[in-house]
């Protein structure tokens, strides 16, 4: 067992724990904090089914962003959809046996080429941070670093797919081992190690960064509330106290 | 009074929207409204002047609000600085000050939130842009959170629905709770608590005014239309902005409501203790003050024994009534406390409770209970300004977007010439008048004039192309703001008026007697 293997095994356990516990803590915090007033942004659905549809369109199609700015929408959507397809392809490194749908050749090929969409989207988003003076004004150092991190993940991944193949069989043995609490040797490919280190970094910063928009969008009262205040009374526990 | 000097922005030809300006940092930093004195503050339960330990108290208050308002917590965490909102605020478009971009305005609070409430901000402040709360920051808050009209246009366009109004309200509540309040909003709210309306009009003054209006209508039309006050047993309690009693063109709409009730044969009344629909508790983000202001209406409704509660042409009042009255005072369904239950039993639930006056009028038009002669408005070529609180924070009728449809249907039933402004400047994308949210004060005239720019540009297009000479609205603040600001842009102040002003002109009195 090499030091590198032990290091990466430890890193992934720590990163996974931080990601899962950190997100769980935030989601618990969002869920337990009351939304004392009805504040859906109109025109808002008047039924629960309508709210689910609205949220679905927001999460899948980025509907509001489409209304606001086509460039951000194109780049943002390319990146997110590219990432989703790439991630789906990656399931095969964590499964035994692999789901049929993941192992389809079409899915695997799509997952490879989607990385181009993902990186192109990221580069577009980053370019806006330099080219548009309003966006430059609101950009912080961490905004740049997160883009750099994601592009790094994309490029190292593409390097292993399109330039210098890594030992995927060895990688899969390592990953499946981690999931069963066994430590198997990690192939010592610099590209792979860089990719994994960057991914672990992303997992670690997820619950303490703006990446919280992922769980946050589901808890946004202006999007997830039903527009029915005249039909149903809506009262937060702390507001109930005022009635006494 | 010699006002501050500033340049009115220029309107362009042949366009409904202006180009997005380049950022001019600090352009509006020095523009501030007057600070509230101790008497004004203490009436609302806030410290009279800036507390010696204001920093600690402000952080503490922020922590309390984060636990009380899910929206605030999520909105402070979720922003990714994508930039979608940067060109959506009318104050940014009019002033080019980057702190008037919704995201940057929010950052003024978010930077402090990060510093005291997040891991990254506590340990890596420079990396994530976290800063300590200092007097300089407080000063920026006071400038820029009173340059936000809480119109929620940004929340329409944000991919996560982040609503700057919620952040503005929290910032104002934090400032109030450490003793830094705004004179204009807090003084008005104090008058409401003390006397019962925003203008501080006592009962006898109201009675006088209403009697005078009755005489005017009689002289004008020959029909004895009544404007009753404190009439027990009336079917409808009408609650309307107090500007409707005294200001032009507001009073024309009040006459319009009276004619509608008269023509339909509905008994109605105003209340001398609850004449005011406006509720500035909303503007300063104070649930407690908002509730206290709303309770007067429940008391008046119970006392007068009315079956329906109807709200006049007031934008934020309708938001509070439609969205919050059921929560605050149990107008709607499901209240648990004895007074709320009593009110539920008293109200006639065949009607929406509360109703907007436009819902009432549209319902009567559809039933044929009132008749309108469109040609009476032939001298007017009309456009409609969607008021932000109605458009983006409330609804009318039974379907999503009813608040856009119903007022337009009433206008179309009242006049022959109606043209909408450009589609990206109306409905949920409507531009604020520039005076809402506690900004309708002369000390903020520069903000108001510049903030009105996007609306003025869209108006200019229909004036040029369609010869529009009347802009109808259903908000008292819009009316007051436009009468003041229109002349800066070369339009006559008389071109703004209420939807019920059009109804008032067209309605056939006596047809149902």
XYZ file of C-alpha atoms in Angstrom:
757
model
C 0.000 0.000 0.000
C 1.613 3.251 -1.105
C 1.364 6.558 0.697
C -0.446 7.984 -2.317
C -3.169 5.370 -2.112
C -3.655 5.926 1.591
C -3.698 9.668 1.065
C -6.376 9.523 -1.629
C -8.442 7.002 0.282
C -8.391 9.261 3.338
C -9.056 12.324 1.208
C -12.161 10.771 -0.315
C -13.542 9.645 3.015
C -13.027 13.119 4.464
C -14.418 14.856 1.370
C -17.470 12.612 1.259
C -18.145 13.140 4.946
C -17.868 16.927 4.570
C -20.071 16.950 1.487
C -22.790 14.746 2.929
C -22.831 16.099 6.480
C -22.339 19.702 5.375
C -25.191 19.528 2.882
C -27.416 17.666 5.328
C -26.775 20.382 7.910
C -27.629 23.151 5.443
C -30.742 21.374 4.170
C -31.880 20.825 7.758
C -31.293 24.514 8.469
C -33.302 25.590 5.409
C -36.099 23.156 6.201
C -36.476 24.138 9.837
C -36.342 27.915 9.236
C -39.923 29.096 8.758
C -41.070 31.170 5.787
C -43.514 33.361 7.718
C -45.143 35.148 4.776
C -46.386 34.139 1.358
C -43.943 35.695 -1.103
C -44.127 33.755 -4.391
C -43.011 35.852 -7.339
C -45.939 36.122 -9.704
C -47.341 34.956 -11.985
C -47.196 32.019 -9.598
C -48.986 28.664 -9.765
C -52.147 28.351 -7.693
C -51.733 24.612 -7.068
C -49.045 22.340 -5.659
C -48.777 20.493 -8.983
C -48.180 23.827 -10.657
C -45.370 24.584 -8.210
C -43.713 21.235 -8.959
C -43.910 22.047 -12.672
C -42.480 25.512 -12.089
C -39.608 24.173 -10.015
C -38.981 21.455 -12.607
C -38.693 24.043 -15.369
C -36.352 26.132 -13.233
C -34.069 23.218 -12.381
C -34.012 21.519 -15.775
C -34.418 24.392 -18.225
C -33.292 27.408 -16.133
C -36.502 29.174 -17.153
C -35.953 32.436 -15.260
C -32.382 32.706 -16.486
C -33.618 32.214 -20.044
C -35.889 35.223 -19.541
C -33.075 37.330 -18.126
C -29.972 36.829 -20.245
C -29.490 34.523 -23.202
C -25.679 34.434 -23.006
C -25.589 33.416 -19.343
C -28.330 30.933 -20.088
C -26.465 29.305 -22.984
C -23.179 29.011 -21.102
C -24.762 28.073 -17.786
C -27.019 25.471 -19.318
C -24.227 23.971 -21.464
C -22.050 23.624 -18.391
C -24.699 22.109 -16.138
C -26.123 19.700 -18.695
C -22.624 18.740 -19.838
C -21.677 18.051 -16.234
C -24.829 15.992 -15.642
C -24.184 13.798 -18.676
C -20.505 13.381 -17.752
C -21.406 12.467 -14.173
C -23.933 9.934 -15.378
C -21.255 8.253 -17.477
C -18.994 8.168 -14.406
C -21.467 5.934 -12.571
C -19.753 2.941 -14.139
C -16.717 3.517 -11.950
C -18.828 3.101 -8.850
C -21.088 0.203 -9.841
C -20.741 -3.530 -10.051
C -22.622 -4.722 -11.975
C -23.106 -1.555 -14.050
C -26.674 -0.521 -14.925
C -27.455 -1.276 -18.564
C -28.371 2.307 -19.241
C -24.979 3.485 -18.030
C -23.053 0.920 -20.045
C -24.792 1.707 -23.362
C -22.203 2.764 -25.861
C -24.253 5.821 -26.766
C -24.368 6.980 -23.139
C -20.653 6.440 -22.699
C -19.828 8.328 -25.913
C -22.235 11.149 -25.021
C -20.608 11.334 -21.606
C -17.216 11.755 -23.214
C -18.197 14.465 -25.664
C -20.405 16.291 -23.162
C -17.173 17.297 -21.447
C -16.574 19.702 -24.328
C -19.936 21.357 -23.700
C -19.142 21.533 -20.014
C -15.762 23.181 -20.478
C -17.020 25.482 -23.252
C -19.826 26.648 -20.974
C -17.352 27.299 -18.157
C -15.028 29.259 -20.419
C -17.960 31.348 -21.624
C -19.034 32.078 -18.075
C -15.500 32.984 -17.130
C -15.068 35.251 -20.163
C -18.122 37.228 -19.052
C -16.374 37.895 -15.742
C -13.689 39.797 -17.649
C -15.592 41.205 -20.598
C -18.819 42.573 -19.070
C -18.059 45.460 -16.736
C -21.130 44.848 -14.555
C -20.196 41.208 -14.042
C -16.552 42.130 -13.459
C -17.716 44.471 -10.705
C -19.522 41.710 -8.796
C -16.876 39.009 -9.242
C -14.919 37.895 -6.162
C -11.679 35.932 -6.038
C -13.616 32.811 -5.068
C -15.778 33.120 -8.216
C -12.614 32.888 -10.323
C -11.201 30.028 -8.276
C -14.357 27.918 -8.523
C -14.382 28.326 -12.302
C -10.692 27.430 -12.403
C -11.362 24.358 -10.278
C -14.212 23.172 -12.486
C -12.265 23.772 -15.685
C -9.334 21.900 -14.129
C -11.614 18.957 -13.393
C -12.923 19.046 -16.955
C -9.538 19.298 -18.613
C -7.852 16.573 -16.535
C -10.815 14.310 -17.216
C -10.685 15.029 -20.934
C -6.933 14.423 -20.876
C -7.513 10.883 -19.626
C -10.261 10.277 -22.176
C -8.783 11.817 -25.276
C -5.001 12.113 -24.724
C -3.469 9.665 -22.339
C -5.705 6.853 -21.125
C -5.523 5.960 -17.495
C -5.929 2.529 -15.936
C -9.699 2.582 -15.520
C -9.805 -1.000 -14.313
C -7.405 -0.138 -11.514
C -9.357 3.010 -10.724
C -12.594 1.039 -10.506
C -11.036 -1.481 -8.122
C -9.890 1.434 -5.951
C -13.311 3.119 -5.969
C -15.355 -0.036 -5.361
C -12.935 -0.838 -2.551
C -13.540 2.547 -0.905
C -17.271 1.917 -1.007
C -16.733 -1.373 0.850
C -14.230 0.129 3.269
C -11.309 -1.743 1.699
C -8.276 0.116 0.461
C -7.047 -1.120 -2.930
C -4.098 0.432 -4.789
C -4.796 3.600 -6.791
C -3.110 3.676 -10.233
C -0.363 6.279 -9.903
C -1.161 8.320 -13.001
C -0.466 12.049 -12.431
C -3.455 13.094 -14.541
C -5.768 10.821 -12.568
C -4.382 12.009 -9.249
C -4.808 15.634 -10.253
C -8.403 14.933 -11.367
C -9.267 13.169 -8.116
C -7.633 15.832 -5.955
C -9.628 18.565 -7.713
C -12.879 16.622 -7.395
C -12.258 16.090 -3.689
C -11.597 19.824 -3.297
C -14.911 20.583 -4.986
C -16.705 18.185 -2.633
C -15.083 19.825 0.391
C -15.972 23.406 -0.544
C -19.487 22.540 -1.720
C -21.296 23.079 1.600
C -19.455 26.317 2.428
C -19.614 28.063 -0.912
C -21.995 29.510 -3.447
C -22.483 25.955 -4.720
C -25.233 25.943 -2.091
C -27.437 27.289 -4.860
C -28.040 23.628 -5.700
C -30.048 22.779 -2.570
C -31.048 26.429 -2.086
C -33.161 26.702 -5.215
C -35.590 24.109 -3.855
C -36.110 26.138 -0.688
C -36.542 29.521 -2.339
C -39.947 30.800 -1.120
C -40.393 33.027 -4.145
C -40.339 29.909 -6.318
C -41.660 27.065 -4.168
C -44.774 28.623 -2.641
C -48.315 28.106 -3.890
C -50.157 31.339 -4.654
C -53.247 30.713 -2.499
C -53.090 33.062 0.504
C -56.801 33.865 0.465
C -57.759 30.184 0.463
C -55.277 28.816 3.007
C -53.899 30.477 6.099
C -50.141 30.399 6.285
C -48.696 30.911 9.756
C -45.161 30.401 11.073
C -44.686 29.024 14.594
C -43.043 32.230 15.830
C -45.874 34.292 14.357
C -48.446 32.134 16.157
C -46.950 33.408 19.412
C -48.036 36.953 18.506
C -51.682 35.841 18.390
C -51.742 34.989 22.094
C -36.998 74.764 -0.838
C -33.890 74.584 -2.980
C -33.637 70.937 -3.892
C -30.428 69.141 -4.780
C -29.308 69.754 -8.336
C -28.866 66.861 -10.700
C -29.228 66.189 -14.369
C -32.388 64.505 -15.639
C -31.409 61.636 -17.935
C -32.236 62.086 -21.616
C -34.820 59.960 -23.398
C -34.027 58.465 -26.813
C -36.174 58.278 -29.945
C -37.565 55.095 -31.474
C -36.903 52.701 -28.614
C -38.748 51.332 -25.604
C -35.581 50.508 -23.672
C -32.312 52.335 -23.148
C -28.850 50.803 -23.529
C -27.406 49.358 -20.310
C -25.057 51.922 -18.762
C -21.425 51.244 -17.852
C -20.846 51.125 -14.105
C -20.058 54.406 -12.334
C -18.966 53.358 -8.827
C -20.128 55.651 -6.050
C -22.402 57.741 -8.295
C -25.225 57.696 -5.726
C -23.338 57.027 -2.480
C -24.008 60.496 -1.082
C -27.733 60.521 -1.839
C -29.551 59.768 1.406
C -32.991 60.430 2.828
C -33.397 62.164 6.180
C -32.718 60.048 9.260
C -35.579 59.568 11.748
C -35.363 61.388 15.068
C -35.926 59.788 18.453
C -39.670 60.551 18.756
C -40.389 58.898 15.421
C -38.267 55.861 16.245
C -39.619 55.247 19.714
C -43.245 55.156 18.540
C -42.419 52.077 16.515
C -40.516 50.404 19.333
C -37.035 51.213 18.017
C -34.120 52.982 19.760
C -34.211 56.772 19.368
C -30.639 57.133 18.201
C -27.740 54.964 17.117
C -26.951 52.630 20.026
C -23.426 52.725 21.516
C -23.149 48.951 20.986
C -24.852 49.094 17.607
C -22.444 46.707 15.895
C -23.034 43.848 18.306
C -26.766 44.482 18.284
C -26.874 44.594 14.454
C -25.073 41.258 14.132
C -27.337 39.785 16.788
C -30.441 41.064 14.967
C -29.149 39.635 11.694
C -28.791 36.272 13.421
C -32.369 36.467 14.711
C -33.757 37.342 11.284
C -31.805 34.480 9.688
C -33.636 32.099 12.003
C -37.029 33.675 11.387
C -36.985 34.082 7.608
C -36.072 31.145 5.383
C -36.005 33.421 2.349
C -33.276 35.573 3.853
C -31.132 32.563 4.784
C -31.460 30.921 1.366
C -31.019 34.171 -0.564
C -27.819 35.030 1.308
C -26.347 31.584 0.566
C -27.546 30.860 -2.952
C -26.315 33.741 -5.114
C -23.654 32.668 -7.648
C -22.918 36.167 -9.005
C -24.079 35.069 -12.444
C -25.009 38.614 -13.390
C -28.544 37.905 -14.660
C -29.977 40.633 -12.418
C -27.326 43.275 -13.073
C -29.316 45.115 -15.738
C -32.788 44.562 -14.244
C -33.066 47.292 -11.585
C -34.547 50.599 -12.729
C -32.291 52.424 -10.255
C -29.189 50.919 -11.815
C -30.448 51.689 -15.327
C -31.160 55.266 -14.289
C -28.120 56.003 -12.099
C -25.366 53.618 -13.338
C -24.284 53.209 -9.709
C -23.212 49.548 -9.498
C -24.470 49.255 -5.911
C -27.921 49.634 -7.423
C -27.480 46.350 -9.294
C -29.539 43.850 -7.273
C -26.623 41.480 -6.715
C -24.316 44.274 -5.536
C -27.020 45.755 -3.316
C -27.460 42.315 -1.744
C -23.691 41.951 -1.395
C -23.689 44.919 0.978
C -25.468 42.641 3.459
C -24.045 39.359 2.203
C -20.443 40.446 2.834
C -21.298 41.059 6.468
C -23.333 37.835 6.683
C -20.357 35.878 5.377
C -17.987 37.468 7.872
C -19.997 36.629 10.954
C -22.079 33.597 9.972
C -20.106 31.445 7.509
C -16.993 29.285 7.782
C -15.425 30.704 4.636
C -16.040 34.306 5.684
C -14.729 33.773 9.218
C -11.467 32.145 8.145
C -10.899 33.321 4.552
C -12.611 36.744 4.362
C -10.543 38.080 1.459
C -11.157 34.995 -0.656
C -14.947 35.231 -0.537
C -15.299 38.984 -0.122
C -16.349 39.109 3.533
C -16.018 42.339 5.527
C -16.475 43.566 9.074
C -19.490 45.678 9.925
C -18.187 49.244 10.276
C -19.697 52.725 10.291
C -18.751 53.037 6.640
C -20.725 49.892 5.855
C -23.702 51.144 7.866
C -23.578 54.363 5.871
C -23.582 52.415 2.609
C -26.520 50.366 3.843
C -28.411 53.527 4.664
C -27.732 54.965 1.198
C -28.457 51.954 -0.926
C -31.208 50.205 0.993
C -33.210 53.409 0.701
C -32.516 53.415 -3.035
C -34.450 50.158 -3.453
C -38.203 50.296 -3.998
C -38.635 46.607 -3.102
C -40.274 46.182 -6.519
C -39.038 42.567 -6.963
C -38.202 42.901 -10.638
C -34.871 41.200 -9.919
C -36.625 38.215 -8.360
C -38.448 37.535 -11.634
C -35.152 37.181 -13.484
C -32.995 35.437 -10.864
C -32.510 31.723 -11.561
C -33.060 31.079 -7.832
C -35.776 33.650 -7.283
C -33.542 35.710 -5.005
C -35.626 38.705 -4.009
C -33.713 41.873 -3.145
C -36.851 43.219 -1.459
C -36.411 40.589 1.268
C -32.782 41.644 1.790
C -33.716 45.333 1.758
C -36.420 44.724 4.348
C -33.993 42.809 6.567
C -31.355 45.543 6.252
C -33.902 48.216 7.155
C -35.135 46.197 10.135
C -31.538 45.751 11.336
C -30.871 49.480 10.936
C -34.129 50.361 12.730
C -33.301 48.029 15.585
C -29.972 49.780 16.218
C -31.495 53.269 15.970
C -30.867 54.241 12.341
C -34.339 54.685 10.869
C -35.654 56.611 7.877
C -37.712 59.687 8.710
C -40.201 59.393 5.856
C -41.358 55.784 6.307
C -41.227 55.679 10.072
C -43.029 58.970 10.585
C -45.859 57.804 8.332
C -46.127 54.491 10.116
C -46.270 56.328 13.438
C -49.147 58.493 12.154
C -50.977 55.385 11.051
C -50.656 53.809 14.508
C -51.652 57.056 16.232
C -54.398 58.460 14.052
C -55.391 55.718 11.641
C -54.030 56.859 8.306
C -50.769 57.820 6.649
C -51.688 61.475 6.235
C -52.761 61.871 9.848
C -56.311 62.919 8.932
C -58.693 62.887 11.904
C -62.290 61.637 11.499
C -63.973 65.069 11.217
C -61.597 66.142 8.421
C -62.492 62.985 6.514
C -66.220 63.567 6.993
C -65.864 67.116 5.674
C -63.948 65.980 2.632
C -66.410 63.242 1.798
C -69.382 65.627 2.166
C -67.642 68.045 -0.206
C -67.087 65.251 -2.733
C -70.746 64.230 -2.560
C -71.702 67.829 -3.443
C -69.232 67.872 -6.331
C -70.607 64.643 -7.786
C -74.167 65.869 -7.445
C -73.282 69.122 -9.189
C -71.452 67.189 -11.922
C -73.927 64.416 -12.623
C -77.173 65.344 -10.936
C -77.075 61.999 -9.103
C -76.836 61.818 -5.300
C -73.898 59.405 -4.999
C -72.962 58.861 -1.359
C -69.531 58.470 0.258
C -70.464 57.037 3.655
C -68.184 56.754 6.655
C -68.546 54.640 9.828
C -71.866 53.269 8.579
C -72.734 50.202 10.670
C -74.282 47.301 8.820
C -72.951 48.282 5.397
C -72.144 45.316 3.172
C -68.683 46.494 2.096
C -65.854 48.079 4.070
C -63.658 49.948 1.604
C -60.076 50.513 2.693
C -58.097 52.765 0.419
C -54.901 54.836 0.428
C -55.530 58.086 2.287
C -54.139 59.984 -0.717
C -57.492 59.111 -2.337
C -59.223 61.617 -0.020
C -57.109 64.639 -0.858
C -54.678 64.279 -3.732
C -55.173 64.688 -7.450
C -55.598 62.504 -9.431
C -56.215 59.969 -6.634
C -59.559 61.440 -5.599
C -60.933 60.826 -9.092
C -60.618 57.093 -8.441
C -62.346 57.409 -5.064
C -65.255 59.054 -6.886
C -65.092 56.150 -9.338
C -65.430 53.529 -6.561
C -68.384 55.438 -5.082
C -70.104 55.531 -8.463
C -69.536 51.792 -8.978
C -71.108 50.925 -5.623
C -73.924 53.367 -6.262
C -74.709 52.053 -9.735
C -74.606 48.439 -8.554
C -76.702 49.188 -5.485
C -74.128 47.864 -3.002
C -74.104 49.460 0.444
C -70.622 50.382 1.537
C -68.673 52.434 4.026
C -65.287 53.816 4.894
C -63.976 53.739 8.450
C -62.552 56.775 10.246
C -60.238 54.537 12.303
C -59.189 52.308 9.431
C -59.379 54.584 6.416
C -55.863 53.745 5.311
C -54.924 50.725 3.202
C -51.230 51.559 2.930
C -49.046 49.651 5.365
C -45.480 50.930 5.609
C -44.690 48.092 8.010
C -43.976 46.163 4.813
C -41.419 48.674 3.601
C -39.323 48.506 6.747
C -39.545 44.715 6.999
C -41.260 44.730 10.374
C -43.721 41.883 10.788
C -44.848 43.266 14.132
C -45.536 46.766 12.799
C -47.220 45.357 9.723
C -49.474 43.221 11.912
C -50.294 46.102 14.204
C -51.208 48.278 11.213
C -53.417 45.543 9.772
C -55.236 44.858 13.031
C -57.058 48.213 12.815
C -58.810 46.930 9.746
C -59.990 43.774 11.477
C -61.262 45.847 14.382
C -63.161 48.213 12.074
C -64.644 45.340 10.085
C -65.890 43.654 13.256
C -67.220 46.884 14.684
C -69.071 47.888 11.519
C -70.356 44.357 10.897
C -69.469 44.332 7.189
C -69.728 41.253 4.952
C -66.935 42.099 2.548
C -63.591 43.912 2.742
C -62.497 45.686 -0.415
C -59.157 47.390 -1.064
C -58.830 50.487 -3.259
C -56.138 51.404 -5.806
C -52.951 50.965 -3.781
C -50.145 48.676 -4.870
C -48.366 47.636 -1.711
C -51.605 47.733 0.267
C -52.993 45.140 -2.093
C -49.891 43.021 -1.624
C -50.307 43.154 2.150
C -54.051 42.533 1.878
C -53.931 39.744 -0.684
C -50.811 37.934 0.474
C -50.558 38.704 4.177
C -53.908 39.684 5.713
C -54.944 36.088 6.151
C -51.654 35.386 7.912
C -51.642 38.596 9.942
C -55.287 39.043 10.913
C -57.248 36.097 9.522
C -59.054 37.633 6.547
C -59.462 34.607 4.275
C -59.760 31.211 5.883
C -58.458 29.327 8.883
C -57.802 31.856 11.682
C -57.636 30.355 15.190
C -57.876 33.304 17.599
C -61.329 34.486 18.796
C -61.377 37.742 16.795
C -60.139 36.048 13.658
C -62.815 33.363 14.044
C -65.516 35.961 14.620
C -64.454 37.794 11.473
C -64.556 34.554 9.466
C -68.127 33.924 10.557
C -69.157 37.453 9.734
C -67.692 37.647 6.225
C -69.579 36.406 3.180
C -67.324 33.759 1.670
C -69.085 33.710 -1.668
C -66.775 36.633 -2.375
C -62.979 36.619 -2.264
C -61.842 38.010 1.082
C -60.321 40.495 0.743
C -61.231 41.702 -2.760
C -59.516 44.285 -4.895
C -61.776 47.057 -6.168
C -60.863 45.937 -9.696
C -62.165 42.429 -8.935
C -65.422 43.955 -7.703
C -65.821 46.236 -10.706
C -64.882 43.578 -13.268
C -67.342 41.158 -11.714
C -70.118 43.794 -11.916
C -69.250 44.629 -15.533
C -69.434 40.952 -16.494
C -72.772 40.516 -14.736
C -74.129 43.590 -16.451
C -74.734 45.192 -13.064
C -72.999 48.372 -14.200
C -73.018 49.912 -17.658
C -70.158 51.840 -19.224
C -70.208 54.269 -22.127
C -66.753 53.925 -23.678
C -67.138 56.985 -25.878
C -67.121 59.195 -22.773
C -63.364 58.517 -22.646
C -62.761 59.231 -26.333
C -60.546 62.202 -25.482
C -58.150 59.779 -23.828
C -55.652 57.478 -25.491
C -54.753 55.154 -22.689
C -51.850 52.956 -21.636
C -51.551 50.950 -18.428
C -48.657 50.940 -15.994
C -48.481 47.663 -14.037
C -47.578 48.636 -10.479
C -44.860 46.419 -9.096
C -46.512 45.173 -5.918
C -49.666 44.255 -7.795
C -47.800 42.746 -10.731
C -45.073 40.764 -8.994
C -46.389 40.133 -5.497
C -50.159 39.649 -5.614
C -52.965 38.405 -7.789
C -56.588 39.038 -8.748
C -59.357 36.694 -9.789
C -58.966 32.941 -10.163
C -56.039 32.404 -12.504
C -52.291 33.085 -12.364
C -51.712 36.486 -13.923
C -55.250 37.721 -13.180
C -53.689 40.924 -11.845
C -52.533 41.753 -15.367
C -55.752 40.798 -17.119
C -58.479 42.267 -14.901
C -57.347 45.926 -14.826
C -56.792 45.831 -18.597
C -60.248 44.371 -19.170
C -61.767 47.158 -17.076
C -59.844 49.755 -19.084
C -60.939 48.205 -22.367
C -64.533 48.200 -21.146
C -64.215 51.899 -20.238
C -62.511 53.391 -23.278
C -62.054 52.885 -26.994
C -58.335 53.597 -27.272
C -55.983 51.401 -25.282
C -52.389 50.500 -26.142
C -49.914 48.563 -24.029
C -46.314 49.671 -23.663
C -43.494 47.405 -24.955
C -43.923 43.792 -23.750
C -40.603 43.657 -21.851
C -41.691 46.655 -19.746
C -45.125 45.454 -18.575
C -46.713 42.475 -16.764
C -44.177 40.769 -14.464
C -41.374 42.600 -16.267
C -42.904 45.972 -15.450
C -40.631 48.837 -14.483
C -41.266 50.464 -11.119
C -42.471 54.076 -11.080
C -39.325 54.798 -9.062
C -41.067 56.037 -5.911
C -42.221 52.875 -4.121
C -40.949 51.147 -1.011
C -40.519 54.255 1.154
C -38.776 56.459 -1.416
C -41.631 58.854 -2.109
C -39.954 61.711 -0.288
C -38.529 64.929 -1.691
C -35.119 64.272 -0.110
C -34.764 61.371 -2.572
C -35.884 63.298 -5.670
C -32.717 62.468 -7.590
C -33.220 58.734 -6.985
C -36.883 59.030 -7.942
C -36.310 60.927 -11.178
C -33.453 58.702 -12.324
C -35.242 55.540 -11.199
C -38.250 56.476 -13.327
C -36.120 56.555 -16.471
C -36.913 53.058 -17.845
C -40.646 53.626 -17.406
C -40.422 57.078 -18.995
C -38.589 55.661 -22.017
C -41.243 52.989 -22.580
C -43.940 55.611 -22.108
C -42.284 57.900 -24.642
C -42.513 55.188 -27.263
C -46.307 54.852 -26.968
C -46.678 58.617 -26.729
C -44.715 59.004 -29.992
C -46.189 56.018 -31.827
C -49.749 55.905 -30.501
C -50.328 59.445 -29.268
C -51.024 58.123 -25.776
C -52.124 60.907 -23.441
C -53.222 58.990 -20.331
C -51.319 56.447 -18.237
C -53.651 54.538 -15.928
C -52.350 52.913 -12.744
C -53.810 51.242 -9.684
C -51.340 52.477 -7.089
C -51.357 55.671 -5.033
C -47.573 55.835 -4.901
C -47.316 55.460 -8.690
C -49.810 58.304 -9.089
C -47.993 60.593 -6.648
C -44.582 59.729 -8.066
C -45.591 60.202 -11.707
C -47.331 63.538 -11.166
C -44.038 64.774 -9.729
C -41.626 63.100 -12.141
C -43.419 63.307 -15.509
C -42.642 67.039 -15.917
C -38.898 66.343 -15.535
C -39.182 64.314 -18.744
C -41.344 66.802 -20.573
C -44.695 65.067 -20.069
C -47.705 66.827 -18.486
C -48.382 65.700 -14.918
C -52.081 65.331 -15.697
C -51.465 62.354 -17.964
C -51.406 59.940 -15.009
C -54.588 58.747 -13.371
C -56.446 55.799 -11.909
C -58.247 52.947 -13.616
C -61.371 53.945 -11.694
C -60.952 57.476 -12.992
C -61.692 55.985 -16.419
C -64.574 53.994 -14.942
C -65.843 57.166 -13.272
C -65.943 58.968 -16.612
C -67.656 56.128 -18.476
C -70.112 54.762 -15.925
C -73.831 55.238 -16.506
C -75.343 56.274 -13.195
C -78.917 55.517 -12.385
C -79.152 52.767 -14.987
C -79.909 50.202 -12.269
C -82.345 52.202 -10.174
